[in-house]
Amino acid sequence: GYRKNGQKGKFTLTYTSINLLPGRDGRAMFDALLNGPKIKGSIPVKVRVARRYCAQGHQLLSDHDLAPKLRHWETSAEGWIIVVMNALPEKSLESTPESRISERVLRDIESALRLLHGKYFVFDLRRSYIIPFQRKGRDGRSEGGAMLVDFDWAGKDGVQRYPLGMNVDDKWPQGVQGGKIMKLDHDIAMLKMLRQNKM
């Protein structure tokens, strides 16, 4: 049952996939169905298991509809962070690397960064962590937008470090390197590169 750091009450998870991140040291993810009180039917969710995960940053964006709804998170006795969130049907921007990002999507990315930076959280703003998403606008009509996913690397500005096993073939702003301190300026530089279609 889930008690703290998320939805209260007794819930069950029915796993519907094997590990979706095979070969990723210190990380795993599964598809599952969430059932419980006040839930009609089953809700498709993702279950993330990681050694590091900025659940506070995820919760902040989830509260503003800029990240998947965070259902629950906890740290196990063995030090694993377990996160349960709503699944998104859309694919990340990584699936369309050559296409320009729409202004509506960029606006949501900017809003997400503004919230994170306001609490001194840094993020890793790669295309693979940006999911285009259809949401209802103020007039009730569906409009394009985006959510940020994967908070494994996120953390506090000037404290969190980039993992040592970063892909050196990816395009990174100056100062971004495995083992180095993560800074708010790096996020801003990555956003600029996304605008220029350089990431």
Tab-separated table of C-alpha atoms in Angstrom:
chain	number	residue	atom	x	y	z
A	1	GLY	CA	0.000	0.000	0.000
A	2	TYR	CA	1.075	3.580	-0.620
A	3	ARG	CA	1.168	5.819	2.430
A	4	LYS	CA	3.601	8.718	2.186
A	5	ASN	CA	5.014	10.949	-0.560
A	6	GLY	CA	2.043	10.541	-2.840
A	7	GLN	CA	-1.425	9.035	-3.159
A	8	LYS	CA	-2.835	7.818	0.174
A	9	GLY	CA	-4.569	4.485	0.600
A	10	LYS	CA	-4.185	0.896	-0.465
A	11	PHE	CA	-3.108	0.407	-4.064
A	12	THR	CA	-1.857	-2.459	-6.151
A	13	LEU	CA	0.496	-2.482	-9.106
A	14	THR	CA	0.223	-5.111	-11.819
A	15	TYR	CA	3.402	-5.167	-13.886
A	16	THR	CA	2.834	-5.538	-17.626
A	17	SER	CA	6.399	-5.448	-18.974
A	18	ILE	CA	9.919	-6.553	-18.305
A	19	ASN	CA	12.594	-3.949	-17.555
A	20	LEU	CA	12.407	-1.273	-20.275
A	21	LEU	CA	15.975	-0.096	-19.572
A	22	PRO	CA	18.096	-3.251	-19.907
A	23	GLY	CA	21.798	-2.682	-19.513
A	24	ARG	CA	21.348	0.667	-17.724
A	25	ASP	CA	23.382	0.407	-14.551
A	26	GLY	CA	21.537	1.781	-11.536
A	27	ARG	CA	18.243	2.316	-13.410
A	28	ALA	CA	15.166	0.312	-14.349
A	29	MET	CA	11.653	1.096	-15.587
A	30	PHE	CA	8.508	-0.960	-15.990
A	31	ASP	CA	5.005	-0.578	-17.418
A	32	ALA	CA	2.271	-1.330	-14.898
A	33	LEU	CA	-1.410	-0.855	-14.114
A	34	LEU	CA	-2.441	0.966	-10.952
A	35	ASN	CA	-5.605	-0.049	-9.114
A	36	GLY	CA	-7.063	1.249	-5.888
A	37	PRO	CA	-9.753	3.279	-4.105
A	38	LYS	CA	-11.319	6.138	-6.065
A	39	ILE	CA	-9.795	4.793	-9.298
A	40	LYS	CA	-12.214	3.644	-11.969
A	41	GLY	CA	-10.681	0.700	-13.795
A	42	SER	CA	-6.895	0.721	-14.090
A	43	ILE	CA	-4.481	3.565	-14.747
A	44	PRO	CA	-1.424	2.884	-16.961
A	45	VAL	CA	1.690	3.963	-15.066
A	46	LYS	CA	5.462	3.831	-15.284
A	47	VAL	CA	7.449	2.486	-12.355
A	48	ARG	CA	10.933	3.947	-12.190
A	49	VAL	CA	13.685	2.480	-10.014
A	50	ALA	CA	16.896	4.468	-9.693
A	51	ARG	CA	19.821	5.218	-7.424
A	52	ARG	CA	19.269	8.952	-7.851
A	53	TYR	CA	16.066	10.764	-8.740
A	54	CYS	CA	14.893	14.312	-8.008
A	55	ALA	CA	11.351	13.496	-6.888
A	56	GLN	CA	10.929	17.010	-5.470
A	57	GLY	CA	11.563	18.538	-8.886
A	58	HIS	CA	9.206	16.033	-10.511
A	59	GLN	CA	6.503	16.849	-7.944
A	60	LEU	CA	6.911	20.580	-8.568
A	61	LEU	CA	6.313	20.202	-12.319
A	62	SER	CA	3.612	17.556	-11.827
A	63	ASP	CA	1.654	20.059	-9.719
A	64	HIS	CA	1.694	22.448	-12.708
A	65	ASP	CA	0.880	19.818	-15.372
A	66	LEU	CA	4.390	20.047	-16.799
A	67	ALA	CA	5.463	16.510	-15.858
A	68	PRO	CA	3.565	13.195	-15.638
A	69	LYS	CA	1.317	13.005	-12.557
A	70	LEU	CA	3.453	11.731	-9.695
A	71	ARG	CA	1.482	9.019	-7.890
A	72	HIS	CA	4.041	7.910	-5.327
A	73	TRP	CA	7.719	7.831	-4.473
A	74	GLU	CA	9.782	6.337	-1.702
A	75	THR	CA	13.324	5.272	-0.882
A	76	SER	CA	13.777	1.593	-0.072
A	77	ALA	CA	15.875	0.285	2.797
A	78	GLU	CA	18.521	-0.641	0.197
A	79	GLY	CA	18.729	2.948	-1.051
A	80	TRP	CA	16.715	2.532	-4.281
A	81	ILE	CA	14.312	5.335	-5.173
A	82	ILE	CA	10.995	3.962	-6.473
A	83	VAL	CA	8.759	6.322	-8.434
A	84	VAL	CA	5.236	5.679	-9.766
A	85	MET	CA	3.863	8.126	-12.340
A	86	ASN	CA	1.165	8.287	-14.995
A	87	ALA	CA	2.259	6.881	-18.356
A	88	LEU	CA	2.285	9.157	-21.404
A	89	PRO	CA	1.294	7.762	-24.818
A	90	GLU	CA	3.414	10.183	-26.818
A	91	LYS	CA	7.050	9.662	-27.799
A	92	SER	CA	9.841	12.054	-26.889
A	93	LEU	CA	11.311	14.654	-29.240
A	94	GLU	CA	14.250	12.287	-29.701
A	95	SER	CA	12.093	10.396	-32.222
A	96	THR	CA	12.101	13.484	-34.489
A	97	PRO	CA	15.667	14.813	-34.125
A	98	GLU	CA	15.639	16.916	-37.289
A	99	SER	CA	12.324	18.684	-36.752
A	100	ARG	CA	12.039	22.135	-35.255
A	101	ILE	CA	10.332	22.413	-31.894
A	102	SER	CA	7.085	24.371	-31.939
A	103	GLU	CA	6.754	27.624	-30.014
A	104	ARG	CA	3.971	26.109	-27.899
A	105	VAL	CA	6.248	23.261	-26.800
A	106	LEU	CA	9.104	25.680	-26.148
A	107	ARG	CA	6.792	27.824	-24.042
A	108	ASP	CA	6.026	24.868	-21.766
A	109	ILE	CA	9.730	24.005	-21.532
A	110	GLU	CA	10.475	27.592	-20.509
A	111	SER	CA	7.686	27.505	-17.912
A	112	ALA	CA	9.060	24.246	-16.493
A	113	LEU	CA	12.592	25.645	-16.256
A	114	ARG	CA	11.302	28.817	-14.606
A	115	LEU	CA	9.616	26.724	-11.897
A	116	LEU	CA	12.638	24.471	-11.388
A	117	HIS	CA	15.134	27.330	-11.334
A	118	GLY	CA	12.918	29.220	-8.903
A	119	LYS	CA	13.631	26.412	-6.420
A	120	TYR	CA	17.280	26.119	-7.581
A	121	PHE	CA	16.750	22.763	-9.292
A	122	VAL	CA	18.787	21.981	-12.409
A	123	PHE	CA	17.624	19.639	-15.187
A	124	ASP	CA	19.144	17.821	-18.155
A	125	LEU	CA	17.277	19.353	-21.084
A	126	ARG	CA	17.733	16.802	-23.852
A	127	ARG	CA	15.168	15.962	-26.531
A	128	SER	CA	14.752	12.471	-25.055
A	129	TYR	CA	13.412	14.051	-21.844
A	130	ILE	CA	10.807	16.248	-23.560
A	131	ILE	CA	7.426	14.691	-24.408
A	132	PRO	CA	4.987	16.583	-26.685
A	133	PHE	CA	1.613	16.480	-24.980
A	134	GLN	CA	-1.961	17.457	-25.840
A	135	ARG	CA	-3.728	19.278	-23.006
A	136	LYS	CA	-6.903	21.320	-22.656
A	137	GLY	CA	-6.468	25.069	-23.051
A	138	ARG	CA	-8.364	27.734	-21.137
A	139	ASP	CA	-11.139	27.621	-23.727
A	140	GLY	CA	-11.500	23.850	-23.277
A	141	ARG	CA	-9.964	23.034	-26.633
A	142	SER	CA	-7.013	20.695	-27.039
A	143	GLU	CA	-3.679	22.401	-27.614
A	144	GLY	CA	-0.122	21.235	-28.047
A	145	GLY	CA	2.363	21.476	-25.210
A	146	ALA	CA	5.056	19.453	-23.501
A	147	MET	CA	6.035	17.685	-20.324
A	148	LEU	CA	9.501	16.991	-18.935
A	149	VAL	CA	10.345	13.437	-17.889
A	150	ASP	CA	13.284	11.572	-16.348
A	151	PHE	CA	14.537	13.383	-13.268
A	152	ASP	CA	17.448	10.990	-12.670
A	153	TRP	CA	20.028	13.691	-13.312
A	154	ALA	CA	18.105	16.629	-11.874
A	155	GLY	CA	19.121	18.117	-8.531
A	156	LYS	CA	20.249	21.256	-6.741
A	157	ASP	CA	22.188	23.938	-8.611
A	158	GLY	CA	25.880	23.880	-7.736
A	159	VAL	CA	25.547	20.607	-5.792
A	160	GLN	CA	24.410	17.852	-8.168
A	161	ARG	CA	27.002	16.423	-10.545
A	162	TYR	CA	26.684	15.042	-14.046
A	163	PRO	CA	27.153	11.250	-14.118
A	164	LEU	CA	30.566	10.012	-15.157
A	165	GLY	CA	29.140	7.834	-17.946
A	166	MET	CA	27.796	10.674	-20.111
A	167	ASN	CA	27.651	10.093	-23.855
A	168	VAL	CA	30.542	12.160	-25.207
A	169	ASP	CA	29.046	11.969	-28.726
A	170	ASP	CA	25.993	14.012	-27.691
A	171	LYS	CA	26.016	17.769	-28.203
A	172	TRP	CA	26.562	19.528	-24.890
A	173	PRO	CA	27.004	23.200	-23.963
A	174	GLN	CA	30.368	24.356	-22.715
A	175	GLY	CA	31.037	23.248	-19.146
A	176	VAL	CA	28.825	20.144	-19.310
A	177	GLN	CA	31.009	17.125	-18.613
A	178	GLY	CA	30.820	13.870	-16.716
A	179	GLY	CA	31.535	14.371	-13.016
A	180	LYS	CA	31.266	18.165	-13.225
A	181	ILE	CA	28.864	20.318	-11.187
A	182	MET	CA	25.441	21.003	-12.768
A	183	LYS	CA	24.486	24.671	-13.106
A	184	LEU	CA	21.370	26.657	-13.988
A	185	ASP	CA	23.307	28.284	-16.836
A	186	HIS	CA	23.689	24.878	-18.482
A	187	ASP	CA	19.894	24.499	-18.702
A	188	ILE	CA	19.614	27.962	-20.252
A	189	ALA	CA	22.318	27.098	-22.795
A	190	MET	CA	20.549	23.820	-23.654
A	191	LEU	CA	17.253	25.679	-24.166
A	192	LYS	CA	19.015	28.043	-26.560
A	193	MET	CA	20.437	25.075	-28.473
A	194	LEU	CA	16.969	23.511	-28.687
A	195	ARG	CA	15.589	26.767	-30.084
A	196	GLN	CA	18.324	26.745	-32.707
A	197	ASN	CA	17.705	23.054	-33.438
A	198	LYS	CA	21.267	22.200	-32.405
A	199	MET	CA	20.311	19.455	-29.938
